[in-house]
Coordinates of N, CA, C and O in Angstrom, one line a residue:
M1 N 32.6 47.9 10.1 CA 33.4 46.9 9.5 C 32.6 45.7 9.0 O 31.8 45.2 9.8
P2 N 32.7 45.3 7.7 CA 31.9 44.2 7.2 C 32.2 42.9 7.9 O 33.4 42.7 8.3
S3 N 31.2 42.1 8.2 CA 31.5 40.8 8.8 C 32.1 39.9 7.8 O 31.7 39.9 6.6
R4 N 33.0 39.0 8.3 CA 33.6 38.0 7.4 C 32.9 36.7 7.6 O 32.8 36.2 8.7
K5 N 32.3 36.2 6.6 CA 31.6 34.9 6.7 C 32.6 33.8 6.4 O 33.3 33.9 5.4
S6 N 32.5 32.7 7.1 CA 33.3 31.6 6.8 C 32.7 30.8 5.6 O 31.5 30.9 5.5
P7 N 33.5 30.2 4.8 CA 32.9 29.5 3.6 C 32.0 28.4 4.1 O 32.3 27.7 5.0
R8 N 30.8 28.3 3.4 CA 29.9 27.3 3.8 C 30.2 26.0 3.0 O 30.6 26.1 1.8
P9 N 30.1 24.9 3.7 CA 30.3 23.6 2.9 C 29.2 23.5 1.9 O 28.1 23.9 2.1
L10 N 29.6 22.9 0.8 CA 28.6 22.7 -0.3 C 28.2 21.2 -0.3 O 28.9 20.4 0.2
V11 N 27.1 20.9 -1.0 CA 26.6 19.6 -0.9 C 27.0 18.8 -2.1 O 26.9 19.3 -3.3
L12 N 27.5 17.6 -1.9 CA 27.9 16.7 -3.0 C 27.1 15.4 -2.8 O 27.1 14.8 -1.7
G13 N 26.3 15.1 -3.8 CA 25.4 13.9 -3.6 C 26.2 12.6 -3.8 O 27.0 12.5 -4.8
I14 N 26.2 11.7 -2.8 CA 26.8 10.4 -2.9 C 25.9 9.5 -2.2 O 25.2 9.8 -1.3
V15 N 26.1 8.3 -2.4 CA 25.6 7.1 -1.7 C 24.1 6.8 -1.8 O 23.4 7.5 -2.5
P16 N 23.7 5.8 -1.0 CA 22.4 5.3 -1.1 C 21.4 6.3 -0.6 O 20.9 6.2 0.5
G17 N 21.2 7.2 -1.4 CA 20.3 8.3 -1.0 C 21.0 9.0 0.1 O 20.4 9.5 1.0
I18 N 22.3 9.1 0.0 CA 23.0 9.7 1.0 C 23.8 10.9 0.4 O 24.1 10.9 -0.7
V19 N 24.0 11.9 1.3 CA 24.7 13.1 0.8 C 26.0 13.3 1.6 O 26.0 13.1 2.8
A20 N 27.0 13.7 0.9 CA 28.3 14.1 1.6 C 28.4 15.5 1.5 O 28.2 16.1 0.4
I21 N 28.7 16.2 2.5 CA 29.0 17.6 2.5 C 30.5 17.8 2.5 O 31.2 17.4 3.4
L22 N 31.0 18.3 1.4 CA 32.5 18.4 1.2 C 32.8 19.8 0.8 O 32.2 20.4 -0.1
S23 N 33.8 20.4 1.5 CA 34.2 21.7 1.2 C 34.6 21.9 -0.2 O 35.4 21.1 -0.7
G24 N 34.1 22.9 -0.9 CA 34.5 23.2 -2.2 C 34.0 22.4 -3.4 O 34.4 22.6 -4.5
L25 N 33.2 21.4 -3.1 CA 32.6 20.6 -4.2 C 31.1 20.6 -4.2 O 30.5 20.7 -3.1
A26 N 30.5 20.5 -5.3 CA 29.0 20.6 -5.3 C 28.5 19.8 -6.6 O 29.1 19.8 -7.6
I27 N 27.4 19.2 -6.4 CA 26.6 18.6 -7.5 C 25.2 19.2 -7.5 O 24.6 19.3 -6.4
P28 N 24.7 19.7 -8.6 CA 23.4 20.3 -8.5 C 22.3 19.4 -8.0 O 22.4 18.2 -8.2
A29 N 21.3 19.9 -7.3 CA 20.3 19.0 -6.7 C 19.7 18.2 -7.8 O 19.3 17.0 -7.5
A30 N 19.5 18.6 -9.0 CA 18.9 17.9 -10.1 C 19.7 16.6 -10.4 O 19.2 15.6 -10.9
A31 N 21.0 16.6 -10.0 CA 21.9 15.4 -10.3 C 21.8 14.3 -9.2 O 22.2 13.2 -9.4
L32 N 21.2 14.7 -8.1 CA 21.0 13.7 -7.0 C 19.9 12.7 -7.4 O 19.0 13.0 -8.2
P33 N 20.0 11.5 -6.9 CA 19.0 10.5 -7.2 C 17.6 11.0 -6.7 O 17.5 11.6 -5.6
P34 N 16.6 11.0 -7.5 CA 15.3 11.5 -7.1 C 14.7 10.6 -6.0 O 15.0 9.4 -5.9
R35 N 13.8 11.2 -5.2 CA 13.1 10.4 -4.2 C 12.2 9.4 -4.9 O 11.6 9.7 -5.9
S36 N 12.2 8.2 -4.4 CA 11.3 7.1 -4.9 C 10.4 6.6 -3.9 O 10.8 6.5 -2.7
A37 N 9.3 6.1 -4.3 CA 8.4 5.4 -3.4 C 9.0 4.1 -3.1 O 9.6 3.5 -4.1
P38 N 9.0 3.5 -1.9 CA 9.6 2.2 -1.6 C 9.2 1.1 -2.6 O 10.0 0.3 -2.9
S39 N 7.9 1.2 -3.0 CA 7.4 0.1 -3.9 C 8.0 0.2 -5.3 O 8.0 -0.8 -6.1
T40 N 8.6 1.4 -5.7 CA 9.1 1.5 -7.1 C 10.6 1.8 -7.1 O 11.2 2.1 -8.1
C41 N 11.2 1.8 -5.9 CA 12.6 2.1 -5.7 C 13.5 1.1 -6.5 O 13.3 -0.1 -6.3
Q42 N 14.4 1.6 -7.3 CA 15.4 0.8 -8.0 C 16.8 1.3 -7.7 O 17.1 2.4 -8.1
G43 N 17.6 0.5 -7.1 CA 19.0 0.8 -6.8 C 19.9 0.2 -7.8 O 19.6 -0.1 -8.9
Q44 N 21.1 -0.1 -7.3 CA 22.1 -0.7 -8.2 C 22.3 -2.2 -7.8 O 22.0 -2.5 -6.7
P45 N 22.8 -3.0 -8.7 CA 23.0 -4.4 -8.3 C 24.2 -4.5 -7.3 O 24.9 -3.5 -7.1
V46 N 24.3 -5.6 -6.7 CA 25.5 -5.8 -5.8 C 26.8 -5.5 -6.5 O 27.0 -6.0 -7.6
L47 N 27.6 -4.8 -5.8 CA 28.9 -4.4 -6.4 C 29.9 -5.6 -6.2 O 30.2 -5.8 -5.0
T48 N 30.3 -6.2 -7.2 CA 31.2 -7.4 -7.1 C 32.6 -7.0 -7.6 O 32.7 -6.1 -8.5
P49 N 33.6 -7.7 -7.2 CA 33.6 -8.8 -6.2 C 33.5 -8.2 -4.8 O 34.0 -7.1 -4.5
L50 N 32.9 -9.0 -3.9 CA 32.9 -8.6 -2.5 C 34.4 -8.8 -2.0 O 35.1 -9.6 -2.4
R51 N 34.8 -7.9 -1.1 CA 36.1 -7.9 -0.6 C 36.1 -8.0 0.9 O 35.3 -7.5 1.6
P52 N 37.1 -8.7 1.5 CA 37.2 -8.9 3.0 C 37.6 -7.6 3.7 O 38.5 -6.9 3.2
L53 N 37.0 -7.3 4.8 CA 37.3 -6.2 5.6 C 37.2 -6.6 7.1 O 36.3 -7.4 7.4
T54 N 38.1 -6.2 7.9 CA 38.2 -6.6 9.3 C 38.0 -5.3 10.2 O 38.6 -4.3 9.9
V55 N 37.1 -5.5 11.2 CA 36.9 -4.4 12.2 C 37.5 -4.9 13.5 O 37.1 -6.0 13.9
R56 N 38.3 -4.1 14.2 CA 38.9 -4.5 15.5 C 38.3 -3.7 16.6 O 38.5 -2.4 16.6
T57 N 37.7 -4.3 17.5 CA 37.1 -3.6 18.7 C 37.6 -4.3 20.0 O 38.4 -5.3 19.9
A58 N 37.2 -3.8 21.1 CA 37.6 -4.3 22.4 C 37.1 -5.8 22.5 O 37.6 -6.6 23.3
R59 N 36.0 -6.1 21.8 CA 35.4 -7.4 21.8 C 36.1 -8.4 20.9 O 35.8 -9.6 20.9
G60 N 37.0 -7.9 20.0 CA 37.7 -8.9 19.1 C 37.7 -8.4 17.7 O 37.4 -7.2 17.4
E61 N 38.1 -9.3 16.8 CA 38.1 -9.0 15.4 C 36.8 -9.5 14.7 O 36.4 -10.6 15.0
F62 N 36.2 -8.7 13.8 CA 35.0 -9.1 13.1 C 35.2 -8.9 11.7 O 35.7 -7.9 11.2
R63 N 34.9 -10.0 10.9 CA 35.2 -10.0 9.5 C 33.9 -9.8 8.7 O 32.8 -10.3 9.1
F64 N 34.0 -9.0 7.7 CA 32.8 -8.7 6.8 C 33.3 -8.8 5.4 O 34.4 -8.7 5.0
Q65 N 32.3 -9.1 4.5 CA 32.5 -9.1 3.1 C 31.8 -7.8 2.6 O 30.6 -7.6 2.9
V66 N 32.5 -6.9 2.0 CA 32.0 -5.6 1.6 C 32.0 -5.4 0.1 O 32.8 -5.8 -0.6
E67 N 31.0 -4.6 -0.3 CA 30.9 -4.1 -1.6 C 31.8 -2.8 -1.5 O 31.7 -2.1 -0.5
V68 N 32.5 -2.4 -2.6 CA 33.3 -1.2 -2.5 C 32.7 -0.2 -3.6 O 32.7 -0.5 -4.8
A69 N 32.2 0.9 -3.1 CA 31.7 2.0 -3.9 C 32.8 3.0 -4.1 O 33.1 3.8 -3.2
D70 N 33.5 2.9 -5.2 CA 34.6 3.8 -5.4 C 34.5 4.7 -6.7 O 35.5 5.4 -7.0
S71 N 33.3 4.7 -7.3 CA 33.1 5.6 -8.4 C 32.0 6.6 -7.9 O 31.2 6.2 -7.0
E72 N 31.9 7.7 -8.6 CA 30.8 8.7 -8.2 C 29.4 8.0 -8.3 O 28.6 8.2 -7.3
R73 N 29.2 7.3 -9.3 CA 27.8 6.7 -9.5 C 27.6 5.7 -8.4 O 26.5 5.6 -7.9
E74 N 28.6 4.8 -8.1 CA 28.4 3.8 -7.1 C 28.1 4.4 -5.8 O 27.3 4.0 -5.0
R75 N 28.8 5.5 -5.5 CA 28.6 6.2 -4.2 C 27.3 6.9 -4.1 O 26.6 7.0 -3.1
E76 N 26.8 7.4 -5.3 CA 25.5 8.1 -5.3 C 24.4 7.1 -4.9 O 23.4 7.5 -4.3
F77 N 24.4 5.9 -5.4 CA 23.4 4.9 -5.2 C 23.6 4.0 -4.0 O 22.6 3.5 -3.4
G78 N 24.8 3.7 -3.7 CA 25.1 2.9 -2.5 C 24.1 1.7 -2.3 O 23.9 0.9 -3.1
L79 N 23.6 1.7 -1.1 CA 22.6 0.7 -0.7 C 21.2 1.1 -0.9 O 20.3 0.5 -0.3
M80 N 21.0 2.1 -1.7 CA 19.6 2.6 -2.0 C 18.8 1.5 -2.5 O 19.2 0.7 -3.3
C81 N 17.6 1.4 -2.0 CA 16.5 0.5 -2.4 C 16.7 -0.9 -2.0 O 15.8 -1.8 -2.3
R82 N 17.8 -1.3 -1.3 CA 17.9 -2.6 -0.8 C 16.9 -2.9 0.3 O 16.6 -2.0 1.1
T83 N 16.5 -4.1 0.4 CA 15.5 -4.5 1.5 C 16.1 -5.3 2.6 O 15.4 -5.6 3.6
S84 N 17.4 -5.6 2.5 CA 18.1 -6.4 3.6 C 19.6 -6.2 3.4 O 20.1 -5.9 2.3
L85 N 20.3 -6.5 4.5 CA 21.7 -6.5 4.5 C 22.1 -7.5 5.6 O 21.8 -7.4 6.7
A86 N 22.8 -8.6 5.1 CA 23.2 -9.6 6.1 C 24.2 -9.1 7.1 O 24.9 -8.1 6.9
P87 N 24.2 -9.7 8.3 CA 25.1 -9.2 9.4 C 26.6 -9.2 9.1 O 27.4 -8.5 9.7
D88 N 27.0 -10.1 8.1 CA 28.4 -10.1 7.8 C 28.7 -9.4 6.5 O 29.8 -9.6 5.9
R89 N 27.8 -8.5 6.0 CA 28.0 -7.8 4.8 C 28.0 -6.3 5.1 O 27.5 -5.9 6.1
G90 N 28.5 -5.5 4.1 CA 28.4 -4.1 4.3 C 28.9 -3.4 2.9 O 29.1 -4.1 1.9
M91 N 28.9 -2.1 3.0 CA 29.4 -1.4 1.8 C 30.4 -0.4 2.3 O 30.2 0.4 3.3
L92 N 31.6 -0.3 1.7 CA 32.6 0.6 2.0 C 32.6 1.7 0.9 O 32.7 1.4 -0.3
F93 N 32.5 3.0 1.3 CA 32.6 4.1 0.3 C 34.0 4.6 0.4 O 34.4 5.1 1.4
D94 N 34.7 4.5 -0.7 CA 36.1 5.0 -0.8 C 36.0 6.3 -1.6 O 35.7 6.4 -2.8
F95 N 36.3 7.4 -0.9 CA 36.3 8.8 -1.5 C 37.5 9.0 -2.4 O 37.6 10.0 -3.1
G96 N 38.5 8.2 -2.3 CA 39.7 8.3 -3.1 C 40.8 9.3 -2.6 O 41.9 9.1 -2.8
R97 N 40.3 10.2 -1.8 CA 41.2 11.1 -1.1 C 40.4 11.6 0.2 O 39.2 11.6 0.2
E98 N 41.2 12.0 1.1 CA 40.5 12.4 2.4 C 39.6 13.7 2.2 O 40.0 14.6 1.4
Q99 N 38.5 13.6 2.7 CA 37.5 14.7 2.6 C 37.5 15.5 4.0 O 37.5 14.8 5.0
P100 N 37.5 16.8 3.9 CA 37.5 17.5 5.2 C 36.3 17.3 6.1 O 36.4 17.4 7.3
E101 N 35.2 17.0 5.5 CA 33.9 16.8 6.2 C 33.0 16.0 5.3 O 32.9 16.2 4.1
A102 N 32.3 15.1 5.9 CA 31.2 14.3 5.1 C 30.0 14.2 6.0 O 30.1 14.1 7.2
A103 N 28.9 14.1 5.4 CA 27.6 13.8 6.1 C 26.7 13.0 5.2 O 26.7 13.3 4.0
F104 N 26.1 11.9 5.7 CA 25.3 11.1 4.9 C 23.8 11.3 5.3 O 23.5 11.7 6.4
W105 N 22.9 11.0 4.4 CA 21.5 11.0 4.7 C 21.0 9.7 4.1 O 21.7 9.0 3.4
M106 N 19.7 9.5 4.3 CA 19.1 8.2 4.0 C 18.1 8.2 2.9 O 17.1 7.4 2.8
R107 N 18.2 9.1 1.9 CA 17.3 9.2 0.8 C 17.2 7.8 0.1 O 18.2 7.3 -0.2
N108 N 16.0 7.3 -0.1 CA 15.7 6.1 -0.8 C 16.4 4.9 -0.1 O 16.5 3.8 -0.8
T109 N 16.8 5.0 1.1 CA 17.4 3.8 1.8 C 16.3 3.2 2.7 O 15.8 3.9 3.5
L110 N 16.0 2.0 2.4 CA 14.8 1.3 3.0 C 15.1 0.6 4.3 O 14.2 0.1 4.9
I111 N 16.4 0.4 4.6 CA 16.7 -0.4 5.8 C 17.6 0.5 6.8 O 18.3 1.4 6.3
P112 N 17.5 0.3 8.1 CA 18.3 1.1 9.0 C 19.8 0.7 8.8 O 20.1 -0.5 8.5
L113 N 20.7 1.6 8.9 CA 22.1 1.4 8.7 C 22.9 2.0 9.8 O 22.5 3.1 10.4
D114 N 24.0 1.4 10.2 CA 25.1 2.1 11.0 C 26.1 2.7 10.0 O 26.6 1.9 9.1
I115 N 26.3 3.9 10.1 CA 27.2 4.6 9.2 C 28.5 5.0 9.9 O 28.5 5.8 10.9
I116 N 29.6 4.4 9.5 CA 30.9 4.5 10.3 C 31.8 5.3 9.4 O 32.2 4.9 8.4
Y117 N 32.2 6.4 10.0 CA 33.1 7.4 9.3 C 34.5 7.0 9.7 O 34.8 6.8 10.9
I118 N 35.4 6.8 8.7 CA 36.8 6.3 9.0 C 37.8 7.3 8.5 O 37.8 7.8 7.4
R119 N 38.8 7.6 9.4 CA 39.9 8.5 9.0 C 40.9 7.8 8.1 O 40.8 6.5 7.9
K120 N 41.8 8.5 7.5 CA 42.7 7.9 6.5 C 43.6 6.9 7.1 O 44.1 6.0 6.4
D121 N 43.8 6.9 8.4 CA 44.7 5.9 9.1 C 43.9 4.6 9.5 O 44.4 3.7 10.1
G122 N 42.6 4.5 9.1 CA 41.8 3.4 9.5 C 41.1 3.4 10.8 O 40.5 2.5 11.2
V123 N 41.3 4.5 11.5 CA 40.7 4.7 12.8 C 39.2 5.2 12.7 O 39.0 6.2 11.9
V124 N 38.3 4.6 13.4 CA 36.9 5.1 13.3 C 36.8 6.5 13.9 O 37.2 6.7 15.1
R125 N 36.3 7.4 13.2 CA 36.1 8.8 13.6 C 34.8 8.9 14.4 O 34.8 9.5 15.5
S126 N 33.7 8.5 13.8 CA 32.4 8.6 14.5 C 31.5 7.5 13.8 O 31.8 6.9 12.8
I127 N 30.4 7.4 14.5 CA 29.4 6.4 14.1 C 28.0 7.0 14.2 O 27.6 7.5 15.2
A128 N 27.2 7.0 13.1 CA 25.8 7.3 13.1 C 25.1 6.0 13.2 O 25.0 5.2 12.3
R129 N 24.6 5.7 14.4 CA 24.0 4.4 14.7 C 22.5 4.4 14.3 O 21.7 5.3 14.6
N130 N 22.1 3.2 13.7 CA 20.7 3.0 13.3 C 20.1 4.2 12.6 O 19.0 4.7 13.0
A131 N 20.7 4.7 11.6 CA 20.2 5.7 10.8 C 18.8 5.3 10.2 O 18.7 4.2 9.7
R132 N 17.9 6.2 10.4 CA 16.5 5.8 10.0 C 16.2 5.8 8.5 O 16.6 6.7 7.8
P133 N 15.6 4.7 8.0 CA 15.3 4.7 6.6 C 14.5 5.9 6.1 O 13.6 6.4 6.9
L134 N 14.9 6.4 5.0 CA 14.2 7.5 4.3 C 14.4 8.8 4.9 O 13.8 9.8 4.4
D135 N 15.1 8.9 6.0 CA 15.3 10.2 6.7 C 16.4 11.0 6.0 O 17.5 10.5 5.7
E136 N 16.1 12.2 5.6 CA 17.0 13.1 4.9 C 17.8 14.1 5.8 O 18.4 15.0 5.3
T137 N 17.8 13.8 7.1 CA 18.6 14.7 8.0 C 20.0 14.3 7.8 O 20.4 13.1 8.0
P138 N 20.9 15.3 7.5 CA 22.3 15.0 7.4 C 22.9 14.4 8.7 O 22.6 15.0 9.8
L139 N 23.8 13.4 8.6 CA 24.4 12.8 9.7 C 25.9 13.1 9.5 O 26.6 12.3 8.8
P140 N 26.5 14.1 10.1 CA 27.9 14.5 9.9 C 28.9 13.6 10.5 O 28.7 13.0 11.6
A141 N 30.1 13.6 9.9 CA 31.2 12.8 10.4 C 31.9 13.4 11.6 O 32.4 12.7 12.4
G142 N 32.0 14.7 11.6 CA 32.7 15.4 12.6 C 34.1 15.6 12.4 O 34.9 15.9 13.3
G143 N 34.6 15.5 11.2 CA 36.0 15.7 10.8 C 36.4 15.0 9.5 O 35.5 14.4 8.9
A144 N 37.7 15.1 9.2 CA 38.2 14.5 8.0 C 37.9 13.0 7.9 O 38.1 12.3 8.9
T145 N 37.6 12.5 6.7 CA 37.2 11.2 6.5 C 37.7 10.7 5.1 O 37.6 11.4 4.1
L146 N 38.3 9.5 5.1 CA 38.7 8.9 3.8 C 37.6 7.9 3.3 O 37.5 7.7 2.1
G147 N 37.0 7.2 4.2 CA 36.0 6.2 3.8 C 34.8 6.1 4.8 O 34.9 6.6 5.9
V148 N 33.8 5.5 4.4 CA 32.6 5.2 5.2 C 32.2 3.8 5.0 O 32.1 3.3 3.9
L149 N 32.0 3.1 6.1 CA 31.5 1.7 6.1 C 30.1 1.7 6.6 O 29.7 2.3 7.6
E150 N 29.2 1.1 5.8 CA 27.8 1.0 6.2 C 27.6 -0.5 6.5 O 27.9 -1.4 5.7
L151 N 27.0 -0.7 7.7 CA 26.6 -2.0 8.2 C 25.1 -2.0 8.5 O 24.5 -0.9 8.6
A152 N 24.5 -3.2 8.6 CA 23.1 -3.3 9.0 C 22.9 -2.5 10.3 O 23.8 -2.6 11.2
G153 N 21.8 -1.8 10.5 CA 21.5 -1.1 11.7 C 21.6 -1.9 12.9 O 21.1 -3.0 12.9
G154 N 22.4 -1.5 13.9 CA 22.5 -2.2 15.2 C 23.7 -3.1 15.2 O 24.2 -3.5 16.3
R155 N 24.3 -3.3 14.1 CA 25.5 -4.2 14.0 C 26.7 -3.6 14.8 O 27.5 -4.4 15.4
A156 N 26.9 -2.3 14.6 CA 28.1 -1.7 15.3 C 28.0 -1.9 16.9 O 28.9 -2.3 17.5
A157 N 26.8 -1.8 17.4 CA 26.6 -2.0 18.8 C 26.8 -3.5 19.2 O 27.4 -3.8 20.2
E158 N 26.4 -4.4 18.3 CA 26.5 -5.8 18.6 C 28.0 -6.2 18.7 O 28.4 -7.1 19.5
I159 N 28.9 -5.6 17.9 CA 30.3 -5.9 17.9 C 31.1 -5.0 18.9 O 32.3 -5.2 19.0
G160 N 30.4 -4.1 19.5 CA 31.1 -3.2 20.4 C 31.9 -2.1 19.7 O 32.9 -1.6 20.3
L161 N 31.6 -1.7 18.5 CA 32.3 -0.8 17.7 C 32.2 0.6 18.3 O 31.0 1.1 18.6
R162 N 33.3 1.3 18.5 CA 33.3 2.7 19.0 C 34.3 3.5 18.3 O 35.3 3.0 17.7
P163 N 34.2 4.9 18.3 CA 35.2 5.7 17.8 C 36.6 5.4 18.4 O 36.6 5.1 19.6
G164 N 37.6 5.4 17.6 CA 38.9 5.0 18.1 C 39.3 3.5 17.7 O 40.5 3.2 17.7
D165 N 38.3 2.7 17.4 CA 38.5 1.3 17.0 C 39.1 1.4 15.5 O 39.1 2.4 14.9
R166 N 39.6 0.2 15.0 CA 40.2 0.2 13.8 C 39.5 -0.6 12.7 O 38.9 -1.6 13.0
V167 N 39.6 -0.1 11.5 CA 39.1 -0.9 10.3 C 40.3 -1.2 9.5 O 41.1 -0.3 9.1
D168 N 40.4 -2.5 9.1 CA 41.6 -2.9 8.3 C 41.1 -3.2 6.9 O 40.2 -4.1 6.7
F169 N 41.6 -2.4 5.9 CA 41.2 -2.6 4.5 C 42.3 -1.8 3.8 O 42.9 -0.8 4.3
P170 N 42.7 -2.3 2.6 CA 43.9 -1.8 1.9 C 43.9 -0.2 1.7 O 45.0 0.3 1.8
I171 N 42.8 0.4 1.5 CA 42.8 1.9 1.3 C 43.4 2.6 2.5 O 43.9 3.7 2.3
F172 N 43.2 2.0 3.7 CA 43.6 2.7 4.9 C 45.1 2.5 5.2 O 45.7 3.1 6.0
R173 N 45.7 1.6 4.4 CA 47.2 1.3 4.6 C 48.0 2.0 3.5 O 49.2 2.2 3.6
S174 N 47.3 2.3 2.4 CA 48.1 2.7 1.2 C 48.0 4.2 0.9 O 48.6 4.6 -0.1
R175 N 47.2 4.9 1.6 CA 47.1 6.3 1.3 C 47.7 7.2 2.4 O 47.4 7.0 3.6
P176 N 48.4 8.2 2.0 CA 49.0 9.1 3.0 C 48.0 10.0 3.7 O 46.9 10.2 3.2

């Protein structure tokens, strides 16, 4: 009897040198941002306007001003080539619809980041803490995700952020 193979997730390039693995979608490798030497890396300008976002943990509420990457191009480049990220800043990746699975990597990302995967109800699914700059190892969400919040590496630990905590932002209130 022939073996039945389960469908393999395909790779969709998004974010700051980051990749999301999404069932049924693919972008050819040639369409991904090319690797760049840190000295010649060019990302995108700050995405304005910055928008307020609140994270609720057992330690309290923490407010951030975030850039919102909600187009394919903005998600492809994300925080790529940035050399710093203030403790009260971040970038929110809005996929527009819930994705069955996502994984980010750190191509052309020069600073460590905490990558926070968020379910459609605003609950933190998982956190990739202190993702290493320039590391192309996929960091999977572990389940369905509507958005991803990137903060400076180590910031999630500083505020006590854990899976099950909440992120308050309009996309998590307005989408079924």
